[in-house]
Short mmCIF file of C-alpha atoms and ligand atoms in Angstrom, two decimals:
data_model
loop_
_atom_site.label_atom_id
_atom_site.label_comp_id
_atom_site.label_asym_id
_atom_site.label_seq_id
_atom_site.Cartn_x
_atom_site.Cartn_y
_atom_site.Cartn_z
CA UNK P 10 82.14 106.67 104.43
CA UNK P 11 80.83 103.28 102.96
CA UNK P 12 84.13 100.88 103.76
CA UNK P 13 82.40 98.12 101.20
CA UNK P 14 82.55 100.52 98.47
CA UNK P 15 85.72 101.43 99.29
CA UNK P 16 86.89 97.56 99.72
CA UNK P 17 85.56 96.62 96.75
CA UNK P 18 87.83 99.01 94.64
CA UNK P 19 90.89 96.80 96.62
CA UNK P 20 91.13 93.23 94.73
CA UNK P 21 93.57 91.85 96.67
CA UNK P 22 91.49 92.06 99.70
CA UNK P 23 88.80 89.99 98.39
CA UNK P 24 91.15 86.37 98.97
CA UNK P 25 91.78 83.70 101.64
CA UNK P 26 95.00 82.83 103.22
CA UNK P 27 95.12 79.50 104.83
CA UNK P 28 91.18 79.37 103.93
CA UNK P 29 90.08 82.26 106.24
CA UNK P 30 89.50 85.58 104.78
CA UNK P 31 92.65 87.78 104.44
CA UNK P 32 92.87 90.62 107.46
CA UNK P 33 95.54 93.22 105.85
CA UNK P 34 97.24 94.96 108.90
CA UNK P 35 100.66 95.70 107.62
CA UNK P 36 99.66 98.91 106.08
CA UNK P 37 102.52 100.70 108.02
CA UNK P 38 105.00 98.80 105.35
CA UNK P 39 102.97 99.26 102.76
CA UNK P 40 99.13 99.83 102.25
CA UNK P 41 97.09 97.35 99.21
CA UNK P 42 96.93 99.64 95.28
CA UNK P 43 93.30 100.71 94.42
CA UNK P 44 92.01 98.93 91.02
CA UNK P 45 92.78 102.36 89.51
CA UNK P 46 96.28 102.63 90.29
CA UNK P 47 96.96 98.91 89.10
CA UNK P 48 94.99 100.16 85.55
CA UNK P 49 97.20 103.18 85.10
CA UNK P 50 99.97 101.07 85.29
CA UNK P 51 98.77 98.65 83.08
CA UNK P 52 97.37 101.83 80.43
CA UNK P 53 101.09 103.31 81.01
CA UNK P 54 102.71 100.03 79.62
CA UNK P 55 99.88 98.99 76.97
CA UNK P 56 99.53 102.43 75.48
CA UNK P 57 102.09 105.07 76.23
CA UNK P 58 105.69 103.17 76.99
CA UNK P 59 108.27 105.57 76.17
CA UNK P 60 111.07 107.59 77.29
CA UNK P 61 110.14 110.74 78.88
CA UNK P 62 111.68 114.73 78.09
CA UNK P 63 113.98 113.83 75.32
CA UNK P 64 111.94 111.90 72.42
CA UNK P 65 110.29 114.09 69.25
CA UNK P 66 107.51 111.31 69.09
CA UNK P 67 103.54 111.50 70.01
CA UNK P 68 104.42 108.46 72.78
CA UNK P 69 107.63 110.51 74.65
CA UNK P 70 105.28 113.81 74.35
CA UNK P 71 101.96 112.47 76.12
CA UNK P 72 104.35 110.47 78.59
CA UNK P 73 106.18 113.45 79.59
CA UNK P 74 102.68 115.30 79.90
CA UNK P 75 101.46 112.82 82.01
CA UNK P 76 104.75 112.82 84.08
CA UNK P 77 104.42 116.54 84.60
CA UNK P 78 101.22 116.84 85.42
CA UNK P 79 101.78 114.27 88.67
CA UNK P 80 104.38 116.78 89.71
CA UNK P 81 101.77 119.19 89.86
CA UNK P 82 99.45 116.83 91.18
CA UNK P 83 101.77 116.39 94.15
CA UNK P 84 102.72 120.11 94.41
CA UNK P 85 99.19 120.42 94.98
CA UNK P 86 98.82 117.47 97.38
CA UNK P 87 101.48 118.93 99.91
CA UNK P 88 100.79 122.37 99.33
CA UNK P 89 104.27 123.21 97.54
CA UNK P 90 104.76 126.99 96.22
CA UNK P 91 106.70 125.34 93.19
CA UNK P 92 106.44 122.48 90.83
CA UNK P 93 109.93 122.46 90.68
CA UNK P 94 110.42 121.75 94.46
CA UNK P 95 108.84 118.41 93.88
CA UNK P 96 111.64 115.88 93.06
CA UNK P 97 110.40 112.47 92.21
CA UNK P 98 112.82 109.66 93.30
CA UNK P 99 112.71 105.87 94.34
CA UNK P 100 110.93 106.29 98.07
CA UNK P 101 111.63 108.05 101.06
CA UNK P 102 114.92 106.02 101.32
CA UNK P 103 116.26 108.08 98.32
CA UNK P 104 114.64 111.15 99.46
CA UNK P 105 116.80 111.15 102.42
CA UNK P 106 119.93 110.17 101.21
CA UNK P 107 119.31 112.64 98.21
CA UNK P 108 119.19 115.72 101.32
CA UNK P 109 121.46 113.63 103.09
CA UNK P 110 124.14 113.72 100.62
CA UNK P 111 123.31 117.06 98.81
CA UNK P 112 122.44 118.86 101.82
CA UNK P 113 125.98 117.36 103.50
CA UNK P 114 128.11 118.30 100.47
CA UNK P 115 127.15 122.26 100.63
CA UNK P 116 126.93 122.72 104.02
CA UNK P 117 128.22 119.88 106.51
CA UNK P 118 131.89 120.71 107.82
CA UNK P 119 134.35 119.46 109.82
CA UNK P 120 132.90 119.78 114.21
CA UNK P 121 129.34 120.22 112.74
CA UNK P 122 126.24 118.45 114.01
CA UNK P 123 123.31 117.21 112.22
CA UNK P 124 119.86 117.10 115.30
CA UNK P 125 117.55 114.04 114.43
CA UNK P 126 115.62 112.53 117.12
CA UNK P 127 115.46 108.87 118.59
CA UNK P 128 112.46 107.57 117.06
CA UNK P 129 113.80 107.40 113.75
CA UNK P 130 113.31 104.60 111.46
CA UNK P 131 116.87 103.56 109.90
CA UNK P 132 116.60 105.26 106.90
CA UNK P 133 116.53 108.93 108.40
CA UNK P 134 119.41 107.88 111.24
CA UNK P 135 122.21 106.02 108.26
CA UNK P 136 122.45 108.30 105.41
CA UNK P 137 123.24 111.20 108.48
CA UNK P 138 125.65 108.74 109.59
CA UNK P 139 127.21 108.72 106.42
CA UNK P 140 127.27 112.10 105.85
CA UNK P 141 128.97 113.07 109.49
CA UNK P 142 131.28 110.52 108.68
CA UNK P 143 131.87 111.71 105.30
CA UNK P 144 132.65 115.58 106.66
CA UNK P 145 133.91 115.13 110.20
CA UNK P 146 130.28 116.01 111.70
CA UNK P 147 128.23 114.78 115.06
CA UNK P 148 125.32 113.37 114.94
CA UNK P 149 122.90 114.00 118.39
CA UNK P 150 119.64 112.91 118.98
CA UNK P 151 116.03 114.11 120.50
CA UNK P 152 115.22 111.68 123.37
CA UNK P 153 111.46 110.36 123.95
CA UNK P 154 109.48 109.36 127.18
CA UNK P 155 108.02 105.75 127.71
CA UNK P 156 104.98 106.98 126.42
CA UNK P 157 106.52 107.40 123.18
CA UNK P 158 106.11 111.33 123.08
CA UNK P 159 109.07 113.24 121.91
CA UNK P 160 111.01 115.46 124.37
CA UNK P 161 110.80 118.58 122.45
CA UNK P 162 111.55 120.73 125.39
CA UNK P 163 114.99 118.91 124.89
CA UNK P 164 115.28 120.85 121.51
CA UNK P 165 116.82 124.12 122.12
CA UNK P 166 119.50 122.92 124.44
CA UNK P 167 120.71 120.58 121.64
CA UNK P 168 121.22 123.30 119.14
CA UNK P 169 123.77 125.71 118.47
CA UNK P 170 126.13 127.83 115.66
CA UNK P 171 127.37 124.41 114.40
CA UNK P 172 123.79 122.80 114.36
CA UNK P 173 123.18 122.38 110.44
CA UNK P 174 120.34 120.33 109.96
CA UNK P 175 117.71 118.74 111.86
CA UNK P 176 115.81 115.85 110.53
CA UNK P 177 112.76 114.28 112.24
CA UNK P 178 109.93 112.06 111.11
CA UNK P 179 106.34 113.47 110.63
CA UNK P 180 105.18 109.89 112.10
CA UNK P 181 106.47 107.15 113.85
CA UNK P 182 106.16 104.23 112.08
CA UNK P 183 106.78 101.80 115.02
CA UNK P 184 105.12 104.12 117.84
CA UNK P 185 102.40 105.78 115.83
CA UNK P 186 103.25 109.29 117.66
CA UNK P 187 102.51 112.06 115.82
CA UNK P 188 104.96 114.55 116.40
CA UNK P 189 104.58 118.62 116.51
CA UNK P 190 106.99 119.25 113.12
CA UNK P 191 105.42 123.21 113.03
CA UNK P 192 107.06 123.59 116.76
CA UNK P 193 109.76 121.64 116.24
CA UNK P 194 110.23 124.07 112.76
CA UNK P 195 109.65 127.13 114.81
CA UNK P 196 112.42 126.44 117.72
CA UNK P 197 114.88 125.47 114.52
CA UNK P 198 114.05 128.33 112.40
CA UNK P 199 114.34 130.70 115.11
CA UNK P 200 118.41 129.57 114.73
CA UNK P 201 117.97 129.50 111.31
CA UNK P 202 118.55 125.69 110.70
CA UNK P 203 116.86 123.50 108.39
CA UNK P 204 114.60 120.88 109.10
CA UNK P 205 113.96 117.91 106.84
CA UNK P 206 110.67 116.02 107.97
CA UNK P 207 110.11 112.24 107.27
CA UNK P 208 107.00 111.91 105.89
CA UNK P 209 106.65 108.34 105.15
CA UNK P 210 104.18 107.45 107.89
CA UNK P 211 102.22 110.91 107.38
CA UNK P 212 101.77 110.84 103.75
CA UNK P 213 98.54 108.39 103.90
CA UNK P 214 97.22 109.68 107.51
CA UNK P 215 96.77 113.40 107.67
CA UNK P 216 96.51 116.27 104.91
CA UNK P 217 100.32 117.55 104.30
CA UNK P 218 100.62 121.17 104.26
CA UNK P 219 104.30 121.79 103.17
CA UNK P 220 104.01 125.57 103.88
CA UNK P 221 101.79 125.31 106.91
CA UNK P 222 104.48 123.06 108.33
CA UNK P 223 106.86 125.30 106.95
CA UNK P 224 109.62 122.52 106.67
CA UNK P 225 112.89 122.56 104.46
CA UNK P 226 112.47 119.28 103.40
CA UNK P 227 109.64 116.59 103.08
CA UNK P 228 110.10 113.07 101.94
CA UNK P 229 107.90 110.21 101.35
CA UNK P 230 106.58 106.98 99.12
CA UNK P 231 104.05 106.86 96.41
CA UNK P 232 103.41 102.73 98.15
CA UNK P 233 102.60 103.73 101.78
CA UNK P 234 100.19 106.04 100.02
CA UNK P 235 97.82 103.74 98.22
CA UNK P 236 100.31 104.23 95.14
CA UNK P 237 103.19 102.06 93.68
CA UNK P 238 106.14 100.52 94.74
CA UNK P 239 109.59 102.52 92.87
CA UNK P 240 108.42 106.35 93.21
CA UNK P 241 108.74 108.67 96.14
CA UNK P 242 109.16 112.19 96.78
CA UNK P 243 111.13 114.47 97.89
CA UNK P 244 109.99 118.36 98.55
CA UNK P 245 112.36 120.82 99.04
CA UNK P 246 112.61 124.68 98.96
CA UNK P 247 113.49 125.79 96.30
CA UNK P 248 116.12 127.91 97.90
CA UNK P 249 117.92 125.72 99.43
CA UNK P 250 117.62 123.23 96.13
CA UNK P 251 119.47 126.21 94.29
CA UNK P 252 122.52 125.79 96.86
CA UNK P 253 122.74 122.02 97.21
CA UNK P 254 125.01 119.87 94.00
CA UNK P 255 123.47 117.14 92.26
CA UNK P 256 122.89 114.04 93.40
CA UNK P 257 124.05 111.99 90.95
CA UNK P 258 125.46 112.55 87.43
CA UNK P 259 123.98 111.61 84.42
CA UNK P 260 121.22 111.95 81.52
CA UNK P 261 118.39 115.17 81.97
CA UNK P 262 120.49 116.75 85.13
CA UNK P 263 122.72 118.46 82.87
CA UNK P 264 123.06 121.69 80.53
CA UNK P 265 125.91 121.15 78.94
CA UNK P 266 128.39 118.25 78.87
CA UNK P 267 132.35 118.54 77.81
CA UNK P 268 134.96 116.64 79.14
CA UNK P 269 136.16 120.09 80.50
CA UNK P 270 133.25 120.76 82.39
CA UNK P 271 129.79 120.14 82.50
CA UNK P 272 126.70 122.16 83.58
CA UNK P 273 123.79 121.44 85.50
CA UNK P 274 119.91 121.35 84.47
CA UNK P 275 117.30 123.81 86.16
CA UNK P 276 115.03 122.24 89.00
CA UNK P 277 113.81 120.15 88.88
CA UNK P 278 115.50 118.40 86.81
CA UNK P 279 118.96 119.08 88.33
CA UNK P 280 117.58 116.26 91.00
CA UNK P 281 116.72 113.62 88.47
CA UNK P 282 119.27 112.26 86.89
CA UNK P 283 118.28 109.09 84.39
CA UNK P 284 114.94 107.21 82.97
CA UNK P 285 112.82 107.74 86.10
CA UNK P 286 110.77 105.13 87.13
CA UNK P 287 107.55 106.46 84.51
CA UNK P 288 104.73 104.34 84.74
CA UNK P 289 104.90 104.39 88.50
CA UNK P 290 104.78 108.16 88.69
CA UNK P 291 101.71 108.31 86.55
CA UNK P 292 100.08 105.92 88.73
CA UNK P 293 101.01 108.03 91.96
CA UNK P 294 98.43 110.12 90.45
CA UNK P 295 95.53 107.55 90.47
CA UNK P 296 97.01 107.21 94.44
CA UNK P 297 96.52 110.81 94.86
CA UNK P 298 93.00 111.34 93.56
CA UNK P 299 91.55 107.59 95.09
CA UNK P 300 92.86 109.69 98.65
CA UNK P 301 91.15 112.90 97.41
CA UNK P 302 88.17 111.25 96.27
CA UNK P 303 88.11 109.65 99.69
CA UNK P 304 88.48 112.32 101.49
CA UNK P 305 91.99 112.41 103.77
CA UNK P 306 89.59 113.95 107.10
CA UNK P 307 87.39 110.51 106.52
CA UNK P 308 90.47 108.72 106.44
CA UNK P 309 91.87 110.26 109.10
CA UNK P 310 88.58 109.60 111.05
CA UNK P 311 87.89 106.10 110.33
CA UNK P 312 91.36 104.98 110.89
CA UNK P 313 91.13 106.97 114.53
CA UNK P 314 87.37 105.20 114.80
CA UNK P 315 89.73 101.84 114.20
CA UNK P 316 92.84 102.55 116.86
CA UNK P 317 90.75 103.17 119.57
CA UNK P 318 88.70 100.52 119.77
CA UNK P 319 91.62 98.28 118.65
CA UNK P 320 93.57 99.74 121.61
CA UNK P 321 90.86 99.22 124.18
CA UNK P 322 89.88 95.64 122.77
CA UNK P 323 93.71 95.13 123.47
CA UNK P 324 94.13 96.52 126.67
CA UNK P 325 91.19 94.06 127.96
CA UNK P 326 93.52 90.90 127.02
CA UNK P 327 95.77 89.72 130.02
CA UNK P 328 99.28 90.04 129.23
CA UNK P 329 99.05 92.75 126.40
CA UNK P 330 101.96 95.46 126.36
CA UNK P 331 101.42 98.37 123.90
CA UNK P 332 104.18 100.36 122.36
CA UNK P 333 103.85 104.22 121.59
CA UNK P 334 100.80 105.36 123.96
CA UNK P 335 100.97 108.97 122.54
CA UNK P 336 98.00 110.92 122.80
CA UNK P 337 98.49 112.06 119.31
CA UNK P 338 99.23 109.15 116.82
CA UNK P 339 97.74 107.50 113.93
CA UNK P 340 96.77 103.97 113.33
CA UNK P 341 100.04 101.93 114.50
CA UNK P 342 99.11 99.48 117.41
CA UNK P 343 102.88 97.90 118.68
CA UNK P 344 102.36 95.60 121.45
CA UNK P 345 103.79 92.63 122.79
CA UNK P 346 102.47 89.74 124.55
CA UNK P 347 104.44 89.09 128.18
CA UNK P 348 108.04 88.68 127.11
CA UNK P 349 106.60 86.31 124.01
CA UNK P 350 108.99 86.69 120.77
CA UNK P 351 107.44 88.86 118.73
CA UNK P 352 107.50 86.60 116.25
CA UNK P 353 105.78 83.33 117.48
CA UNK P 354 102.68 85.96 118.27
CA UNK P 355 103.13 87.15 114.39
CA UNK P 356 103.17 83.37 112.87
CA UNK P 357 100.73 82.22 114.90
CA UNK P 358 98.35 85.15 114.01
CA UNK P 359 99.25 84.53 109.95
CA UNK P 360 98.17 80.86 110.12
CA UNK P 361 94.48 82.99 111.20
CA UNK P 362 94.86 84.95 107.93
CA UNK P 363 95.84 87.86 109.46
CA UNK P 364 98.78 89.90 108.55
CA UNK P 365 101.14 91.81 111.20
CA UNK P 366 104.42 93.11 111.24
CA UNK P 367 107.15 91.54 113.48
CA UNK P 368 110.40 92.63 114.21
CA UNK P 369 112.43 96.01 114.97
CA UNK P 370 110.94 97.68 112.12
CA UNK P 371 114.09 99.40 111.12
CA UNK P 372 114.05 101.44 114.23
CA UNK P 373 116.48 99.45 116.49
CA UNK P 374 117.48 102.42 118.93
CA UNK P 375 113.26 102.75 119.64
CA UNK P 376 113.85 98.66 120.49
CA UNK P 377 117.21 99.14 122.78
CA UNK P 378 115.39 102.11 124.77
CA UNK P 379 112.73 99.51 125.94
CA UNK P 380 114.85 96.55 126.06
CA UNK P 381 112.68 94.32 124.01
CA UNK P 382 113.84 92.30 120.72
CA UNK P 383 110.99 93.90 118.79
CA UNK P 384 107.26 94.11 118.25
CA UNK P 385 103.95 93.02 116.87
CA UNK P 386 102.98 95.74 114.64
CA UNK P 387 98.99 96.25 113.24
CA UNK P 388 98.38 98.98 111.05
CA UNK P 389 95.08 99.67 109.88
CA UNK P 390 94.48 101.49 106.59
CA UNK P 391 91.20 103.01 105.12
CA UNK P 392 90.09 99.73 103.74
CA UNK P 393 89.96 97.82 107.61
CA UNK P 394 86.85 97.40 109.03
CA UNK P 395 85.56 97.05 112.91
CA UNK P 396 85.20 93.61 112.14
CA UNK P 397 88.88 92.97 111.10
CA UNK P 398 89.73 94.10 114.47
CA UNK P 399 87.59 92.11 116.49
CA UNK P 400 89.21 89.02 113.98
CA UNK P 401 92.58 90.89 115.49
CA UNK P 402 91.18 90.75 119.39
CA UNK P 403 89.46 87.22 119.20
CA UNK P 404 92.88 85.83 117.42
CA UNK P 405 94.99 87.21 119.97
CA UNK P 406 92.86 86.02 122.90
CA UNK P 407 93.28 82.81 121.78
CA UNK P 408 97.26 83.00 121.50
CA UNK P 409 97.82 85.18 124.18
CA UNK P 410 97.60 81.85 127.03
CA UNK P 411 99.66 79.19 124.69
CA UNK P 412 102.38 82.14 124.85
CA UNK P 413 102.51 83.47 128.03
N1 PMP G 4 110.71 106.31 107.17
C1 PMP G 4 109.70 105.72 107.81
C2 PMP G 4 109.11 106.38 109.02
C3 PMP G 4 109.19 104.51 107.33
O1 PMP G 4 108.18 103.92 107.96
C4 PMP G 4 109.76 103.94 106.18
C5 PMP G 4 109.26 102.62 105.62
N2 PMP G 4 109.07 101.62 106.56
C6 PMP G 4 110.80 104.60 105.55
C7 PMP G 4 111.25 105.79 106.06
C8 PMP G 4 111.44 104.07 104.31
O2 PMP G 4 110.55 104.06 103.26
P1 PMP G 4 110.89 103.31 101.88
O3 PMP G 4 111.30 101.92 102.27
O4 PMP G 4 109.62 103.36 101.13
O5 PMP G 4 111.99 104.06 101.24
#
């Protein structure tokens, strides 16, 4: 894989913050658009605005093709047995809270308990929250060693008959662990519970099987993916879809509307209720094929070629702590300097041009298990180079004895 040619289809890459060049490591919270996915969106608005499913013009009919045809494009992508099981939405955030509140009204009761595990970023902990709170359910949680490796043998001893969901992320997004969904599915299936995977860190890493996983539910968003910001996805099986109510109420989800009573669309449309967000679905496409055209196992290799020699450049600078040591992960690298705030390492490594994450990274509980305030995050994506890092390593040697 040529990472020039592949650079060169990223504009924003080619700039200078602060007059050095631009390193790009917050891929993790969102990866850079490919010059094709910035043109679709631009052809979408110049040439084919309209409102999809409902008009009798040329525009609303080629829009609506084009919107379809990414649904198949993703059903595809994941490996879904239906079209229909592919809900697009805002991002994984909405994905969640979709199952979350869905899921919750059909089959969350009062002394229930809904399994998720402690690694979870924010979004796939609140919206179960809300939901026990909202039906008088528990919520109980999969612990993880220091390493940052989930304690799946934990798994069967925190299920049982009232166990109605569990919901677990493919990826962690501050740990990088990769975690074993298929087992994880197996052990829940086997009690016939549901498991609803978090996909958002996955998506752009690894080739998504939906069926190989065989998962209930998988969410994630079109901009951690190459794609835009505004459109996400959320698979689900189509029987369980059947069961669950809408989400919310309004234009395209219905049948039938009388003040009486009113019903419901077929999926997937039953999950989509209003204008969706158009021009960013048709440019989830462009996402999809720059990724195919790439090649996800060259992605997948290059970004592994990337963390490991990040991590051992790292490990050679005195005072480094890393985060999330898994044997399996993908290209997340969460360290700390000493007890330095997270955030004086961050600032001082912008002023260099390069771009890190700082903070909690909406996982607070992974924070309050190692007693730290938060982390440096670097997250390489397909477009990083060797080089980058070594801009990473030589940057951080020079910080690393003004903090300590
Ligand atoms: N889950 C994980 C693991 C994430 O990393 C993120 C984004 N940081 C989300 C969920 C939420 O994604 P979004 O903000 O795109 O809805």
């Amino acid at each position: 894989m040529n990472t020039d040619n592949i650079r060169s289809l990223f504009p924003i890459l080619n700039q200078q913050v602060y007059g050095k060049p631009l390193v790009y490591f917050d891929n993790a919270a969102t990866t850079q658009k490919p010059q094709a996915v910035i043109d679709e969106l631009c052809r979408y608005y110049t040439t084919l605005n309209s409102n999809i499913h409902r008009g009798a013009h040329y525009l609303a009919a080629q829009a609506t093709e084009k919107y379809e045809e990414t649904r198949i494009a993703v059903q595809s992508f994941v490996n879904a047995r239906h079209s229909h099981e592919i809900i697009f939405t805002r991002g994984t955030t909405e994905s969640i809270n979709l199952v979350a509140a869905s899921f919750g009204q059909a089959f969350l009761h009062e002394g229930d308990e809904v399994v998720i595990s402690a690694m979870e970023h924010h979004s796939n902990i609140v919206p179960w929250q809300l939901a026990c709170q909202r039906h008088g359910a528990t919520l109980r949680t999969i612990p993880f060693n220091d390493q940052g490796v989930l304690d799946i043998e934990a798994l069967p001893g925190l299920l049982n008959e009232h166990t109605r969901i569990v919901a677990v992320n493919h990826v962690s997004n501050t740990l990088g662990t990769i975690n074993p969904i298929a087992d994880i599915v197996t052990i829940a299936h086997s009690r016939n519970i549901p498991v609803l995977v978090d996909g958002a860190q996955a998506i752009s890493h690894m080739k998504v099987d939906v069926q190989a996983l065989g998962c209930d539910f998988y969410c994630f968003s079109g901009h951690k993916m190459y794609g835009p910001m505004g459109v996400g996805v959320m698979y689900g099986r189509e029987e369980l879809l059947e069961k669950m109510p809408p989400y919310q109420g309004g234009g395209e989800m219905i049948k039938e509307v009388t003040f009486e009573q009113t019903t419901y669309n077929e999926l997937p449309f039953k999950f989509e209720a209003g204008t969706p967000s158009v021009g960013d679905v048709l440019a989830l496409k462009a996402a999809i094929d720059f990724m195919l055209q790439t090649g996800i196992d060259n992605i997948a290799a290059h970004e592994k070629e990337l963390t490991d020699y990040a991590t051992s450049r790292l490990l050679t600078i005195d005072g480094i702590r890393l985060f999330g040591t898994a044997p399996d992960k993908t290209s997340v690298i969460s360290f700390l300097i000493g007890n330095a705030h997270p955030y004086d390492t961050g600032t001082l490594l912008d002023k260099l041009g390069i771009a890190v994450r700082t903070g909690h990274h909406c996982t607070q509980p992974i924070m309050d298990k190692y007693g730290i305030p938060g982390t440096v995050r670097a997250s390489f994506a397909v477009y990083n180079t060797i080089e980058e890092v070594d801009a990473l390593y030589a940057a951080l040697k020079r910080i690393a004895p003004i903090l300590l």
